[in-house]
């Protein structure tokens, strides 16, 4: 076995030399090293501060370019410190808007309810209604309720009454006035007792009646 021992030793030494770390250099893995350098460059390239701006979809804009960061944003200009965006004075949204869209720089009202609300009830546009005997109302196209309250004339009596479903008081017994504590009809002379005749003022029902007392003897008018 003596002649084979030197041959085996030579083979082991050659194998160790083939797998030794000292024998592997950068030039042996050019593809892997290039991929690592490219990955590092990508990380640096993604930082656009002072170089450009990026919108929501990842598109890059140069300094000075005008762009929209997103579908619901106002237009911006790319600056070194970041996007400088317009700040317009947007129109006010109708308080009764039921559908608002944010697809542009300013929100837009896309739907306004087509009815009015008044004291817990709903009415159609241009519908007229009477919430009370003295009110006349209408649902306007702007979804607001406009009402007019009846202006009642002053009743020509001292004992007006209110009828159901009527706004203004009425004088069921016609014009009248007070003669003392007695109510007398207007337009005629009324004998309130054996010695007194009264008459309402013409047109001035609220004034006490004009009365004329005759001389009486024991409650009877003198002859």
XYZ file of C-alpha atoms in Angstrom:
223
model
C 0.000 0.000 0.000
C 3.006 2.264 0.228
C 2.917 3.503 -3.402
C -0.786 4.635 -3.140
C -0.414 6.882 -0.046
C 1.312 9.827 -1.817
C -1.359 9.789 -4.543
C -4.236 10.027 -2.008
C -2.579 12.959 -0.196
C -2.150 14.876 -3.436
C -5.854 14.465 -4.280
C -7.040 15.727 -0.857
C -4.847 18.828 -1.092
C -6.257 19.647 -4.534
C -9.847 19.280 -3.277
C -9.247 21.626 -0.307
C -7.760 24.230 -2.593
C -10.845 24.106 -4.847
C -13.335 24.883 -2.037
C -11.245 27.307 0.050
C -12.958 30.694 0.709
C -9.747 32.492 -0.047
C -10.015 31.273 -3.582
C -13.449 32.973 -4.199
C -13.399 36.672 -5.273
C -15.928 39.275 -6.406
C -15.144 38.525 -9.972
C -16.546 35.017 -9.499
C -20.179 36.405 -8.905
C -20.599 39.419 -11.197
C -24.371 38.914 -11.671
C -25.211 38.784 -7.934
C -23.061 41.826 -7.159
C -24.716 43.845 -9.938
C -28.219 42.975 -8.657
C -27.309 44.172 -5.148
C -25.937 47.478 -6.488
C -29.105 47.964 -8.581
C -31.342 47.349 -5.538
C -29.404 49.932 -3.546
C -29.709 52.420 -6.389
C -33.498 51.881 -6.531
C -33.849 52.794 -2.859
C -31.973 56.030 -3.398
C -33.922 56.779 -6.593
C -37.315 56.496 -4.767
C -36.481 59.476 -2.565
C -37.633 62.390 -4.773
C -37.205 65.146 -2.210
C -35.791 68.169 -3.986
C -35.919 66.300 -7.273
C -39.582 65.802 -8.145
C -43.070 64.878 -6.917
C -45.122 61.688 -7.005
C -48.905 61.425 -7.408
C -51.207 58.779 -5.921
C -50.578 56.385 -8.794
C -46.775 56.623 -8.465
C -46.174 58.838 -11.494
C -43.189 61.176 -11.065
C -43.312 64.867 -12.004
C -40.392 67.214 -12.498
C -39.875 70.405 -10.535
C -42.127 73.131 -11.906
C -44.623 70.720 -13.455
C -48.322 71.131 -12.705
C -50.188 67.963 -11.748
C -53.069 66.484 -9.761
C -51.897 64.398 -6.787
C -55.157 62.415 -6.782
C -58.609 62.313 -8.360
C -60.115 64.463 -5.579
C -57.272 66.936 -5.136
C -56.768 70.461 -6.358
C -54.035 71.055 -8.982
C -50.518 71.428 -7.617
C -47.114 72.637 -8.789
C -44.129 70.460 -7.972
C -41.621 72.405 -5.845
C -38.399 71.464 -4.055
C -40.200 71.363 -0.700
C -43.087 69.331 -2.089
C -46.326 70.033 -3.971
C -47.764 73.557 -3.695
C -51.497 73.156 -4.290
C -54.251 75.608 -5.189
C -56.635 76.595 -2.400
C -59.738 77.884 -4.235
C -62.811 79.255 -2.487
C -65.253 76.444 -3.142
C -68.989 77.150 -3.385
C -70.998 76.244 -0.317
C -72.853 72.966 -0.353
C -76.622 73.329 -0.061
C -77.625 72.460 3.516
C -80.224 70.023 2.187
C -77.898 68.274 -0.245
C -78.292 64.512 0.028
C -75.424 63.440 -2.252
C -71.963 65.046 -2.328
C -69.172 63.932 -4.667
C -65.469 64.617 -4.122
C -64.181 63.924 -7.629
C -62.511 67.273 -8.164
C -60.865 70.153 -6.435
C -64.133 71.239 -4.806
C -66.922 69.000 -3.497
C -70.074 69.061 -5.622
C -73.682 68.549 -4.655
C -75.209 66.016 -7.015
C -78.623 65.618 -5.459
C -80.929 67.846 -3.419
C -84.081 66.458 -1.905
C -87.141 67.503 -3.897
C -89.449 68.145 -0.987
C -89.903 70.464 1.974
C -90.186 69.687 5.643
C -92.394 71.777 7.902
C -93.383 70.957 11.466
C -92.645 67.273 11.018
C -94.485 66.887 7.689
C -93.190 66.707 4.105
C -94.578 68.553 1.079
C -93.842 68.389 -2.643
C -92.222 71.258 -4.524
C -94.818 74.023 -5.224
C -97.373 72.273 -3.021
C -99.610 74.673 -1.108
C -100.928 73.864 2.351
C -102.460 75.413 5.463
C -100.795 74.293 8.688
C -103.308 76.391 10.630
C -106.450 78.369 9.791
C -104.449 81.599 9.717
C -101.416 80.336 7.717
C -101.039 79.800 3.995
C -97.771 78.120 2.979
C -96.021 76.824 -0.121
C -93.050 74.525 -0.677
C -90.666 76.582 -2.815
C -88.254 75.162 -5.461
C -85.311 75.876 -3.121
C -86.798 73.391 -0.615
C -87.785 76.187 1.745
C -91.306 76.742 3.046
C -92.717 80.239 2.615
C -95.761 81.152 4.720
C -98.124 84.097 4.909
C -100.107 84.741 8.050
C -103.574 86.215 7.581
C -104.058 89.765 8.817
C -107.500 89.746 10.409
C -109.614 92.859 10.462
C -110.666 94.128 13.855
C -114.122 92.686 14.598
C -116.940 95.249 14.919
C -118.294 93.800 18.114
C -117.355 93.338 21.718
C -118.077 89.603 21.773
C -116.369 88.048 18.694
C -116.193 84.261 18.425
C -113.761 81.865 16.711
C -115.303 79.183 14.555
C -113.472 75.893 13.870
C -111.241 76.009 10.773
C -111.656 79.789 10.533
C -108.743 82.097 11.087
C -110.396 85.376 11.952
C -112.994 85.987 14.638
C -116.525 86.842 13.543
C -119.437 88.766 15.041
C -122.224 86.211 14.971
C -124.822 88.750 16.144
C -123.516 91.652 14.080
C -121.863 94.887 15.260
C -122.512 95.954 18.832
C -121.134 97.851 21.814
C -121.403 98.131 25.575
C -123.999 100.259 27.257
C -122.767 99.939 30.802
C -122.604 96.170 31.253
C -125.258 95.514 28.646
C -124.386 94.678 25.036
C -126.618 96.498 22.571
C -126.756 96.224 18.763
C -125.269 99.015 16.714
C -127.278 101.318 14.434
C -130.415 101.677 16.533
C -131.510 103.299 19.774
C -131.963 100.839 22.570
C -133.909 101.389 25.771
C -131.714 99.798 28.394
C -134.104 100.645 31.214
C -137.239 102.709 31.765
C -135.251 105.917 31.989
C -132.238 105.357 29.657
C -131.926 105.175 25.886
C -128.508 104.305 24.359
C -126.986 104.158 20.911
C -123.570 102.796 19.732
C -121.085 105.216 18.208
C -121.063 104.887 14.447
C -117.926 102.898 13.513
C -116.466 103.176 16.987
C -117.832 99.996 18.532
C -115.124 99.900 21.201
C -116.382 103.131 22.747
C -119.168 102.943 25.331
C -122.600 103.743 23.909
C -123.992 107.242 24.017
C -126.854 107.234 26.442
C -129.614 109.723 27.223
C -131.270 109.618 30.604
C -134.734 111.044 31.038
C -136.048 112.377 34.295
C -137.815 109.648 36.157
C -140.076 109.607 39.191
C -140.092 106.362 41.154
C -138.580 104.565 38.203
C -141.153 105.939 35.753
C -140.417 108.608 33.135
C -141.925 111.973 33.968
C -144.667 113.215 31.730
